[in-house]
N, CA, C and O atoms as a Tripos MOL2 file, in Angstrom:
@<TRIPOS>MOLECULE
protein
  256   255    64     0     0
PROTEIN
NO_CHARGES

@<TRIPOS>ATOM
      1 N          -9.4750   20.9120    0.0020 N.3       1 MET1
      2 CA        -10.3530   20.4590   -1.0900 C.3       1 MET1
      3 C         -10.0620   18.9930   -1.4220 C.2       1 MET1
      4 O          -8.9040   18.5800   -1.4900 O.2       1 MET1
      5 N         -11.0830   18.2490   -1.6190 N.am      2 GLU2
      6 CA        -10.9480   16.8300   -1.9200 C.3       2 GLU2
      7 C         -11.1080   16.6330   -3.3870 C.2       2 GLU2
      8 O         -12.0290   17.1910   -3.9840 O.2       2 GLU2
      9 N         -10.2570   15.8700   -3.9880 N.am      3 ASN3
     10 CA        -10.2760   15.6450   -5.4010 C.3       3 ASN3
     11 C         -11.0210   14.3620   -5.7750 C.2       3 ASN3
     12 O         -11.1050   14.0340   -6.9590 O.2       3 ASN3
     13 N         -11.5560   13.6400   -4.8120 N.am      4 GLY4
     14 CA        -12.3390   12.4300   -5.0500 C.3       4 GLY4
     15 C         -11.4740   11.1890   -5.1540 C.2       4 GLY4
     16 O         -12.0200   10.0980   -5.3140 O.2       4 GLY4
     17 N         -10.1710   11.2930   -5.0720 N.am      5 LYS5
     18 CA         -9.3120   10.1530   -5.1600 C.3       5 LYS5
     19 C          -8.9830    9.6720   -3.7850 C.2       5 LYS5
     20 O          -8.5400   10.4340   -2.9250 O.2       5 LYS5
     21 N          -9.2130    8.3420   -3.5750 N.am      6 ARG6
     22 CA         -8.9820    7.7420   -2.2460 C.3       6 ARG6
     23 C          -7.9650    6.6310   -2.4090 C.2       6 ARG6
     24 O          -7.8360    6.0330   -3.4770 O.2       6 ARG6
     25 N          -7.2270    6.3590   -1.3010 N.am      7 ILE7
     26 CA         -6.3280    5.2430   -1.3400 C.3       7 ILE7
     27 C          -7.0920    4.0140   -0.7230 C.2       7 ILE7
     28 O          -7.5860    4.0560    0.4040 O.2       7 ILE7
     29 N          -7.1480    2.9790   -1.5020 N.am      8 VAL8
     30 CA         -7.8200    1.7570   -1.0310 C.3       8 VAL8
     31 C          -6.9930    0.5360   -1.4290 C.2       8 VAL8
     32 O          -6.2790    0.5400   -2.4310 O.2       8 VAL8
     33 N          -7.1130   -0.4820   -0.6290 N.am      9 ARG9
     34 CA         -6.3850   -1.7460   -0.9090 C.3       9 ARG9
     35 C          -7.2020   -2.5680   -1.9250 C.2       9 ARG9
     36 O          -8.3090   -3.0090   -1.6190 O.2       9 ARG9
     37 N          -6.6450   -2.7720   -3.1470 N.am     10 PRO10
     38 CA         -7.4420   -3.5750   -4.1470 C.3      10 PRO10
     39 C          -7.5950   -5.0240   -3.7690 C.2      10 PRO10
     40 O          -6.8180   -5.5590   -2.9790 O.2      10 PRO10
     41 N          -8.5750   -5.6420   -4.3220 N.am     11 ARG11
     42 CA         -8.7950   -7.0710   -4.0530 C.3      11 ARG11
     43 C          -7.9460   -7.9050   -5.0380 C.2      11 ARG11
     44 O          -7.6060   -9.0470   -4.7300 O.2      11 ARG11
     45 N          -7.6160   -7.3720   -6.1690 N.am     12 ASP12
     46 CA         -6.8450   -8.0700   -7.2330 C.3      12 ASP12
     47 C          -5.4230   -7.4600   -7.2650 C.2      12 ASP12
     48 O          -5.2330   -6.2690   -7.0200 O.2      12 ASP12
     49 N          -4.4680   -8.2970   -7.5670 N.am     13 GLY13
     50 CA         -3.1240   -7.8140   -7.8170 C.3      13 GLY13
     51 C          -2.3070   -7.6610   -6.5330 C.2      13 GLY13
     52 O          -1.2510   -7.0290   -6.5650 O.2      13 GLY13
     53 N          -2.7490   -8.2090   -5.4220 N.am     14 ARG14
     54 CA         -2.0270   -8.0560   -4.1680 C.3      14 ARG14
     55 C          -1.1450   -9.3180   -3.9400 C.2      14 ARG14
     56 O          -1.4000  -10.3960   -4.4770 O.2      14 ARG14
     57 N          -0.1490   -9.1230   -3.1530 N.am     15 LYS15
     58 CA          0.7360  -10.2530   -2.7820 C.3      15 LYS15
     59 C           0.4660  -10.6510   -1.3050 C.2      15 LYS15
     60 O           0.3180  -11.8350   -1.0020 O.2      15 LYS15
     61 N           0.4050   -9.6910   -0.4270 N.am     16 VAL16
     62 CA          0.1350   -9.9750    0.9900 C.3      16 VAL16
     63 C          -1.2310   -9.3070    1.3790 C.2      16 VAL16
     64 O          -2.2760   -9.9550    1.4370 O.2      16 VAL16
     65 N          -1.1510   -8.0310    1.6280 N.am     17 ALA17
     66 CA         -2.3390   -7.3120    2.0850 C.3      17 ALA17
     67 C          -2.8680   -6.2770    1.0870 C.2      17 ALA17
     68 O          -3.9560   -5.7330    1.2770 O.2      17 ALA17
     69 N          -2.1050   -6.0050    0.0290 N.am     18 GLY18
     70 CA         -2.5030   -5.0320   -0.9550 C.3      18 GLY18
     71 C          -2.0550   -3.6090   -0.6760 C.2      18 GLY18
     72 O          -2.4890   -2.6790   -1.3560 O.2      18 GLY18
     73 N          -1.1750   -3.4240    0.3370 N.am     19 VAL19
     74 CA         -0.7430   -2.1110    0.6750 C.3      19 VAL19
     75 C           0.1210   -1.4970   -0.4290 C.2      19 VAL19
     76 O          -0.0780   -0.3370   -0.7890 O.2      19 VAL19
     77 N           1.0640   -2.2470   -0.9640 N.am     20 CYS20
     78 CA          1.8780   -1.7470   -2.0470 C.3      20 CYS20
     79 C           1.0770   -1.3960   -3.3060 C.2      20 CYS20
     80 O           1.2950   -0.3840   -3.9720 O.2      20 CYS20
     81 N           0.1160   -2.3250   -3.5890 N.am     21 ALA21
     82 CA         -0.7710   -2.0740   -4.7540 C.3      21 ALA21
     83 C          -1.6190   -0.8200   -4.5490 C.2      21 ALA21
     84 O          -1.8780   -0.0660   -5.4880 O.2      21 ALA21
     85 N          -2.0440   -0.6130   -3.3060 N.am     22 ALA22
     86 CA         -2.8230    0.6180   -3.0100 C.3      22 ALA22
     87 C          -2.0530    1.8690   -3.3120 C.2      22 ALA22
     88 O          -2.5520    2.7670   -3.9900 O.2      22 ALA22
     89 N          -0.7900    1.9400   -2.7940 N.am     23 PHE23
     90 CA          0.0460    3.1220   -3.1050 C.3      23 PHE23
     91 C           0.3940    3.2380   -4.5510 C.2      23 PHE23
     92 O           0.4090    4.3460   -5.0880 O.2      23 PHE23
     93 N           0.6780    2.1270   -5.2180 N.am     24 ALA24
     94 CA          0.9350    2.1630   -6.6680 C.3      24 ALA24
     95 C          -0.2610    2.6980   -7.4400 C.2      24 ALA24
     96 O          -0.0690    3.5410   -8.3160 O.2      24 ALA24
     97 N          -1.4050    2.2850   -7.1820 N.am     25 ASN25
     98 CA         -2.6450    2.7800   -7.8410 C.3      25 ASN25
     99 C          -2.8360    4.2570   -7.4820 C.2      25 ASN25
    100 O          -3.1810    5.0490   -8.3590 O.2      25 ASN25
    101 N          -2.6410    4.6220   -6.3180 N.am     26 PHE26
    102 CA         -2.8900    6.0330   -5.8580 C.3      26 PHE26
    103 C          -1.9760    6.9870   -6.5580 C.2      26 PHE26
    104 O          -2.4330    8.0310   -7.0250 O.2      26 PHE26
    105 N          -0.6590    6.6720   -6.6580 N.am     27 PHE27
    106 CA          0.3100    7.5330   -7.2120 C.3      27 PHE27
    107 C           0.5880    7.2690   -8.7030 C.2      27 PHE27
    108 O           1.3800    7.9730   -9.3280 O.2      27 PHE27
    109 N          -0.0570    6.2730   -9.2430 N.am     28 GLY28
    110 CA          0.1040    5.9530  -10.6440 C.3      28 GLY28
    111 C           1.4610    5.3830  -11.0260 C.2      28 GLY28
    112 O           1.9720    5.6810  -12.1050 O.2      28 GLY28
    113 N           2.0450    4.5800  -10.1720 N.am     29 LEU29
    114 CA          3.3350    3.9870  -10.3620 C.3      29 LEU29
    115 C           3.1590    2.4760  -10.4970 C.2      29 LEU29
    116 O           2.1160    1.8820  -10.2210 O.2      29 LEU29
    117 N           4.3000    1.9030  -10.9580 N.am     30 ASP30
    118 CA          4.3120    0.3940  -11.0720 C.3      30 ASP30
    119 C           4.4700   -0.1890   -9.6520 C.2      30 ASP30
    120 O           5.2410    0.3140   -8.8340 O.2      30 ASP30
    121 N           3.7350   -1.2320   -9.4050 N.am     31 VAL31
    122 CA          3.6970   -1.8020   -8.0450 C.3      31 VAL31
    123 C           5.0720   -2.3550   -7.7120 C.2      31 VAL31
    124 O           5.4190   -2.4080   -6.5320 O.2      31 VAL31
    125 N           5.8670   -2.7650   -8.6760 N.am     32 SER32
    126 CA          7.2260   -3.3210   -8.3590 C.3      32 SER32
    127 C           8.1380   -2.2180   -7.7730 C.2      32 SER32
    128 O           8.9960   -2.5040   -6.9390 O.2      32 SER32
    129 N           7.9500   -0.9800   -8.2070 N.am     33 ILE33
    130 CA          8.7440    0.1110   -7.6710 C.3      33 ILE33
    131 C           8.4190    0.3810   -6.2110 C.2      33 ILE33
    132 O           9.2990    0.6470   -5.3930 O.2      33 ILE33
    133 N           7.1150    0.3050   -5.9070 N.am     34 ILE34
    134 CA          6.6820    0.5240   -4.4490 C.3      34 ILE34
    135 C           7.1890   -0.6250   -3.6370 C.2      34 ILE34
    136 O           7.6560   -0.4160   -2.5170 O.2      34 ILE34
    137 N           7.1180   -1.8760   -4.1630 N.am     35 ARG35
    138 CA          7.6610   -3.0060   -3.3730 C.3      35 ARG35
    139 C           9.1020   -2.8960   -3.0640 C.2      35 ARG35
    140 O           9.5260   -3.2000   -1.9490 O.2      35 ARG35
    141 N           9.9010   -2.4540   -4.0520 N.am     36 ILE36
    142 CA         11.3140   -2.2820   -3.8520 C.3      36 ILE36
    143 C          11.6220   -1.2320   -2.7880 C.2      36 ILE36
    144 O          12.4730   -1.4250   -1.9190 O.2      36 ILE36
    145 N          10.8780   -0.0780   -2.8900 N.am     37 VAL37
    146 CA         11.0860    0.9890   -1.9570 C.3      37 VAL37
    147 C          10.7260    0.4860   -0.5470 C.2      37 VAL37
    148 O          11.4470    0.7760    0.4070 O.2      37 VAL37
    149 N           9.5940   -0.2820   -0.4020 N.am     38 TRP38
    150 CA          9.1670   -0.7730    0.8750 C.3      38 TRP38
    151 C          10.1810   -1.7510    1.4260 C.2      38 TRP38
    152 O          10.4450   -1.7480    2.6280 O.2      38 TRP38
    153 N          10.7550   -2.5850    0.5830 N.am     39 LEU39
    154 CA         11.7890   -3.5160    1.0010 C.3      39 LEU39
    155 C          13.0630   -2.7810    1.4540 C.2      39 LEU39
    156 O          13.7050   -3.2120    2.4120 O.2      39 LEU39
    157 N          13.4240   -1.7190    0.8070 N.am     40 LEU40
    158 CA         14.6120   -0.9800    1.2240 C.3      40 LEU40
    159 C          14.3250   -0.2900    2.4990 C.2      40 LEU40
    160 O          15.2480   -0.1420    3.3000 O.2      40 LEU40
    161 N          13.1010    0.1620    2.7790 N.am     41 ALA41
    162 CA         12.7300    0.8020    4.0390 C.3      41 ALA41
    163 C          12.8180   -0.2460    5.1340 C.2      41 ALA41
    164 O          13.2370    0.0630    6.2490 O.2      41 ALA41
    165 N          12.4470   -1.4280    4.8510 N.am     42 LEU42
    166 CA         12.4790   -2.5300    5.8350 C.3      42 LEU42
    167 C          13.9500   -2.8790    6.1680 C.2      42 LEU42
    168 O          14.2930   -3.0190    7.3420 O.2      42 LEU42
    169 N          14.8000   -3.0160    5.1690 N.am     43 LEU43
    170 CA         16.1530   -3.4630    5.3430 C.3      43 LEU43
    171 C          17.0890   -2.3800    5.8820 C.2      43 LEU43
    172 O          17.9400   -2.6440    6.7310 O.2      43 LEU43
    173 N          16.9120   -1.1250    5.3610 N.am     44 LEU44
    174 CA         17.8530   -0.0840    5.7370 C.3      44 LEU44
    175 C          17.4420    0.6990    6.9560 C.2      44 LEU44
    176 O          18.2750    0.9880    7.8150 O.2      44 LEU44
    177 N          16.2140    1.0400    7.0500 N.am     45 ALA45
    178 CA         15.7490    1.9480    8.1200 C.3      45 ALA45
    179 C          15.0430    1.1290    9.2370 C.2      45 ALA45
    180 O          14.9190    1.6190   10.3600 O.2      45 ALA45
    181 N          14.5910   -0.0850    8.9480 N.am     46 GLY46
    182 CA         13.9610   -0.8880    9.9240 C.3      46 GLY46
    183 C          12.5470   -0.5150   10.2600 C.2      46 GLY46
    184 O          11.9150   -1.1110   11.1330 O.2      46 GLY46
    185 N          12.0360    0.5220    9.5260 N.am     47 THR47
    186 CA         10.6590    0.9960    9.8450 C.3      47 THR47
    187 C           9.6790    0.4510    8.8750 C.2      47 THR47
    188 O           8.4830    0.6950    9.0400 O.2      47 THR47
    189 N          10.0890   -0.2680    7.8760 N.am     48 GLY48
    190 CA          9.1600   -0.7310    6.8350 C.3      48 GLY48
    191 C           8.0750   -1.7070    7.3710 C.2      48 GLY48
    192 O           6.9240   -1.6360    6.9380 O.2      48 GLY48
    193 N           8.4240   -2.5860    8.2790 N.am     49 LEU49
    194 CA          7.4440   -3.5500    8.7750 C.3      49 LEU49
    195 C           6.3290   -2.8840    9.5490 C.2      49 LEU49
    196 O           5.1490   -3.1790    9.3590 O.2      49 LEU49
    197 N           6.7350   -1.9680   10.4390 N.am     50 LEU50
    198 CA          5.7670   -1.2880   11.2850 C.3      50 LEU50
    199 C           4.8670   -0.3890   10.3960 C.2      50 LEU50
    200 O           3.6540   -0.3320   10.6000 O.2      50 LEU50
    201 N           5.4470    0.2790    9.4530 N.am     51 ALA51
    202 CA          4.6510    1.1170    8.5530 C.3      51 ALA51
    203 C           3.6810    0.2980    7.7640 C.2      51 ALA51
    204 O           2.5220    0.6840    7.6100 O.2      51 ALA51
    205 N           4.1450   -0.8750    7.2390 N.am     52 TYR52
    206 CA          3.3050   -1.7590    6.4450 C.3      52 TYR52
    207 C           2.0990   -2.2290    7.3130 C.2      52 TYR52
    208 O           0.9580   -2.2230    6.8500 O.2      52 TYR52
    209 N           2.3680   -2.6210    8.5400 N.am     53 LEU53
    210 CA          1.2730   -3.1480    9.3780 C.3      53 LEU53
    211 C           0.2810   -2.0210    9.7280 C.2      53 LEU53
    212 O          -0.9230   -2.2650    9.8000 O.2      53 LEU53
    213 N           0.7520   -0.8530    9.9330 N.am     54 ILE54
    214 CA         -0.1130    0.2980   10.2620 C.3      54 ILE54
    215 C          -0.9970    0.5770    9.0180 C.2      54 ILE54
    216 O          -2.2090    0.7520    9.1430 O.2      54 ILE54
    217 N          -0.3760    0.6150    7.8300 N.am     55 CYS55
    218 CA         -1.0970    0.9060    6.5690 C.3      55 CYS55
    219 C          -2.1520   -0.2240    6.3550 C.2      55 CYS55
    220 O          -3.2680    0.0430    5.9100 O.2      55 CYS55
    221 N          -1.7760   -1.4810    6.6800 N.am     56 TRP56
    222 CA         -2.7240   -2.5990    6.4870 C.3      56 TRP56
    223 C          -3.9640   -2.4250    7.3270 C.2      56 TRP56
    224 O          -5.0590   -2.7890    6.8980 O.2      56 TRP56
    225 N          -3.8070   -1.8460    8.5770 N.am     57 LEU57
    226 CA         -4.9140   -1.6350    9.4330 C.3      57 LEU57
    227 C          -5.7070   -0.4090    9.0720 C.2      57 LEU57
    228 O          -6.9230   -0.3860    9.2650 O.2      57 LEU57
    229 N          -5.0660    0.6020    8.5590 N.am     58 VAL58
    230 CA         -5.6970    1.9260    8.3930 C.3      58 VAL58
    231 C          -6.3580    2.0690    7.0020 C.2      58 VAL58
    232 O          -7.4620    2.6030    6.9010 O.2      58 VAL58
    233 N          -5.6830    1.5910    5.9270 N.am     59 ILE59
    234 CA         -6.2220    1.7520    4.6130 C.3      59 ILE59
    235 C          -7.3470    0.7790    4.4140 C.2      59 ILE59
    236 O          -7.1730   -0.4180    4.6430 O.2      59 ILE59
    237 N          -8.5770    1.2860    3.9660 N.am     60 PRO60
    238 CA         -9.6850    0.3550    3.7790 C.3      60 PRO60
    239 C          -9.5210   -0.4730    2.5260 C.2      60 PRO60
    240 O          -8.8170   -0.1060    1.5850 O.2      60 PRO60
    241 N         -10.1960   -1.5980    2.5530 N.am     61 GLU61
    242 CA        -10.1930   -2.5370    1.4380 C.3      61 GLU61
    243 C         -11.1790   -2.0120    0.3650 C.2      61 GLU61
    244 O         -12.2110   -1.4240    0.6890 O.2      61 GLU61
    245 N         -10.8440   -2.2330   -0.8740 N.am     62 GLU62
    246 CA        -11.7270   -1.8070   -1.9700 C.3      62 GLU62
    247 C         -13.1240   -2.4460   -1.8320 C.2      62 GLU62
    248 O         -13.2990   -3.6200   -1.5070 O.2      62 GLU62
    249 N         -14.0800   -1.5790   -2.1030 N.am     63 GLY63
    250 CA        -15.4600   -2.0400   -2.0620 C.3      63 GLY63
    251 C         -16.2010   -1.8590   -0.6750 C.2      63 GLY63
    252 O         -17.3690   -2.2140   -0.5220 O.2      63 GLY63
    253 N         -15.5040   -1.3300    0.2380 N.am     64 ARG64
    254 CA        -16.0870   -1.0600    1.5750 C.3      64 ARG64
    255 C         -16.5060    0.3410    1.7440 C.2      64 ARG64
    256 O         -17.0080    0.7110    2.8060 O.2      64 ARG64
@<TRIPOS>BOND
     1     1     2 1
     2     2     3 1
     3     3     4 2
     4     3     5 am
     5     5     6 1
     6     6     7 1
     7     7     8 2
     8     7     9 am
     9     9    10 1
    10    10    11 1
    11    11    12 2
    12    11    13 am
    13    13    14 1
    14    14    15 1
    15    15    16 2
    16    15    17 am
    17    17    18 1
    18    18    19 1
    19    19    20 2
    20    19    21 am
    21    21    22 1
    22    22    23 1
    23    23    24 2
    24    23    25 am
    25    25    26 1
    26    26    27 1
    27    27    28 2
    28    27    29 am
    29    29    30 1
    30    30    31 1
    31    31    32 2
    32    31    33 am
    33    33    34 1
    34    34    35 1
    35    35    36 2
    36    35    37 am
    37    37    38 1
    38    38    39 1
    39    39    40 2
    40    39    41 am
    41    41    42 1
    42    42    43 1
    43    43    44 2
    44    43    45 am
    45    45    46 1
    46    46    47 1
    47    47    48 2
    48    47    49 am
    49    49    50 1
    50    50    51 1
    51    51    52 2
    52    51    53 am
    53    53    54 1
    54    54    55 1
    55    55    56 2
    56    55    57 am
    57    57    58 1
    58    58    59 1
    59    59    60 2
    60    59    61 am
    61    61    62 1
    62    62    63 1
    63    63    64 2
    64    63    65 am
    65    65    66 1
    66    66    67 1
    67    67    68 2
    68    67    69 am
    69    69    70 1
    70    70    71 1
    71    71    72 2
    72    71    73 am
    73    73    74 1
    74    74    75 1
    75    75    76 2
    76    75    77 am
    77    77    78 1
    78    78    79 1
    79    79    80 2
    80    79    81 am
    81    81    82 1
    82    82    83 1
    83    83    84 2
    84    83    85 am
    85    85    86 1
    86    86    87 1
    87    87    88 2
    88    87    89 am
    89    89    90 1
    90    90    91 1
    91    91    92 2
    92    91    93 am
    93    93    94 1
    94    94    95 1
    95    95    96 2
    96    95    97 am
    97    97    98 1
    98    98    99 1
    99    99   100 2
   100    99   101 am
   101   101   102 1
   102   102   103 1
   103   103   104 2
   104   103   105 am
   105   105   106 1
   106   106   107 1
   107   107   108 2
   108   107   109 am
   109   109   110 1
   110   110   111 1
   111   111   112 2
   112   111   113 am
   113   113   114 1
   114   114   115 1
   115   115   116 2
   116   115   117 am
   117   117   118 1
   118   118   119 1
   119   119   120 2
   120   119   121 am
   121   121   122 1
   122   122   123 1
   123   123   124 2
   124   123   125 am
   125   125   126 1
   126   126   127 1
   127   127   128 2
   128   127   129 am
   129   129   130 1
   130   130   131 1
   131   131   132 2
   132   131   133 am
   133   133   134 1
   134   134   135 1
   135   135   136 2
   136   135   137 am
   137   137   138 1
   138   138   139 1
   139   139   140 2
   140   139   141 am
   141   141   142 1
   142   142   143 1
   143   143   144 2
   144   143   145 am
   145   145   146 1
   146   146   147 1
   147   147   148 2
   148   147   149 am
   149   149   150 1
   150   150   151 1
   151   151   152 2
   152   151   153 am
   153   153   154 1
   154   154   155 1
   155   155   156 2
   156   155   157 am
   157   157   158 1
   158   158   159 1
   159   159   160 2
   160   159   161 am
   161   161   162 1
   162   162   163 1
   163   163   164 2
   164   163   165 am
   165   165   166 1
   166   166   167 1
   167   167   168 2
   168   167   169 am
   169   169   170 1
   170   170   171 1
   171   171   172 2
   172   171   173 am
   173   173   174 1
   174   174   175 1
   175   175   176 2
   176   175   177 am
   177   177   178 1
   178   178   179 1
   179   179   180 2
   180   179   181 am
   181   181   182 1
   182   182   183 1
   183   183   184 2
   184   183   185 am
   185   185   186 1
   186   186   187 1
   187   187   188 2
   188   187   189 am
   189   189   190 1
   190   190   191 1
   191   191   192 2
   192   191   193 am
   193   193   194 1
   194   194   195 1
   195   195   196 2
   196   195   197 am
   197   197   198 1
   198   198   199 1
   199   199   200 2
   200   199   201 am
   201   201   202 1
   202   202   203 1
   203   203   204 2
   204   203   205 am
   205   205   206 1
   206   206   207 1
   207   207   208 2
   208   207   209 am
   209   209   210 1
   210   210   211 1
   211   211   212 2
   212   211   213 am
   213   213   214 1
   214   214   215 1
   215   215   216 2
   216   215   217 am
   217   217   218 1
   218   218   219 1
   219   219   220 2
   220   219   221 am
   221   221   222 1
   222   222   223 1
   223   223   224 2
   224   223   225 am
   225   225   226 1
   226   226   227 1
   227   227   228 2
   228   227   229 am
   229   229   230 1
   230   230   231 1
   231   231   232 2
   232   231   233 am
   233   233   234 1
   234   234   235 1
   235   235   236 2
   236   235   237 am
   237   237   238 1
   238   238   239 1
   239   239   240 2
   240   239   241 am
   241   241   242 1
   242   242   243 1
   243   243   244 2
   244   243   245 am
   245   245   246 1
   246   246   247 1
   247   247   248 2
   248   247   249 am
   249   249   250 1
   250   250   251 1
   251   251   252 2
   252   251   253 am
   253   253   254 1
   254   254   255 1
   255   255   256 2
@<TRIPOS>SUBSTRUCTURE
     1 MET1         2 RESIDUE 1 A MET
     2 GLU2         6 RESIDUE 1 A GLU
     3 ASN3        10 RESIDUE 1 A ASN
     4 GLY4        14 RESIDUE 1 A GLY
     5 LYS5        18 RESIDUE 1 A LYS
     6 ARG6        22 RESIDUE 1 A ARG
     7 ILE7        26 RESIDUE 1 A ILE
     8 VAL8        30 RESIDUE 1 A VAL
     9 ARG9        34 RESIDUE 1 A ARG
    10 PRO10       38 RESIDUE 1 A PRO
    11 ARG11       42 RESIDUE 1 A ARG
    12 ASP12       46 RESIDUE 1 A ASP
    13 GLY13       50 RESIDUE 1 A GLY
    14 ARG14       54 RESIDUE 1 A ARG
    15 LYS15       58 RESIDUE 1 A LYS
    16 VAL16       62 RESIDUE 1 A VAL
    17 ALA17       66 RESIDUE 1 A ALA
    18 GLY18       70 RESIDUE 1 A GLY
    19 VAL19       74 RESIDUE 1 A VAL
    20 CYS20       78 RESIDUE 1 A CYS
    21 ALA21       82 RESIDUE 1 A ALA
    22 ALA22       86 RESIDUE 1 A ALA
    23 PHE23       90 RESIDUE 1 A PHE
    24 ALA24       94 RESIDUE 1 A ALA
    25 ASN25       98 RESIDUE 1 A ASN
    26 PHE26      102 RESIDUE 1 A PHE
    27 PHE27      106 RESIDUE 1 A PHE
    28 GLY28      110 RESIDUE 1 A GLY
    29 LEU29      114 RESIDUE 1 A LEU
    30 ASP30      118 RESIDUE 1 A ASP
    31 VAL31      122 RESIDUE 1 A VAL
    32 SER32      126 RESIDUE 1 A SER
    33 ILE33      130 RESIDUE 1 A ILE
    34 ILE34      134 RESIDUE 1 A ILE
    35 ARG35      138 RESIDUE 1 A ARG
    36 ILE36      142 RESIDUE 1 A ILE
    37 VAL37      146 RESIDUE 1 A VAL
    38 TRP38      150 RESIDUE 1 A TRP
    39 LEU39      154 RESIDUE 1 A LEU
    40 LEU40      158 RESIDUE 1 A LEU
    41 ALA41      162 RESIDUE 1 A ALA
    42 LEU42      166 RESIDUE 1 A LEU
    43 LEU43      170 RESIDUE 1 A LEU
    44 LEU44      174 RESIDUE 1 A LEU
    45 ALA45      178 RESIDUE 1 A ALA
    46 GLY46      182 RESIDUE 1 A GLY
    47 THR47      186 RESIDUE 1 A THR
    48 GLY48      190 RESIDUE 1 A GLY
    49 LEU49      194 RESIDUE 1 A LEU
    50 LEU50      198 RESIDUE 1 A LEU
    51 ALA51      202 RESIDUE 1 A ALA
    52 TYR52      206 RESIDUE 1 A TYR
    53 LEU53      210 RESIDUE 1 A LEU
    54 ILE54      214 RESIDUE 1 A ILE
    55 CYS55      218 RESIDUE 1 A CYS
    56 TRP56      222 RESIDUE 1 A TRP
    57 LEU57      226 RESIDUE 1 A LEU
    58 VAL58      230 RESIDUE 1 A VAL
    59 ILE59      234 RESIDUE 1 A ILE
    60 PRO60      238 RESIDUE 1 A PRO
    61 GLU61      242 RESIDUE 1 A GLU
    62 GLU62      246 RESIDUE 1 A GLU
    63 GLY63      250 RESIDUE 1 A GLY
    64 ARG64      254 RESIDUE 1 A ARG
């Protein structure tokens, strides 16, 4: 069942591509928390950059 909520990259409030802002809006969290988690994934696990790039390509931009 679909609840009508979609993950989209917003046009406002983004730093690079809006991926962190998209996740923050979807989960109702502060965007700073998402950015810190993403940075930790990049530094500790090394998968953060690849995941960010994939999300940038897959998540549609707001208004499309």
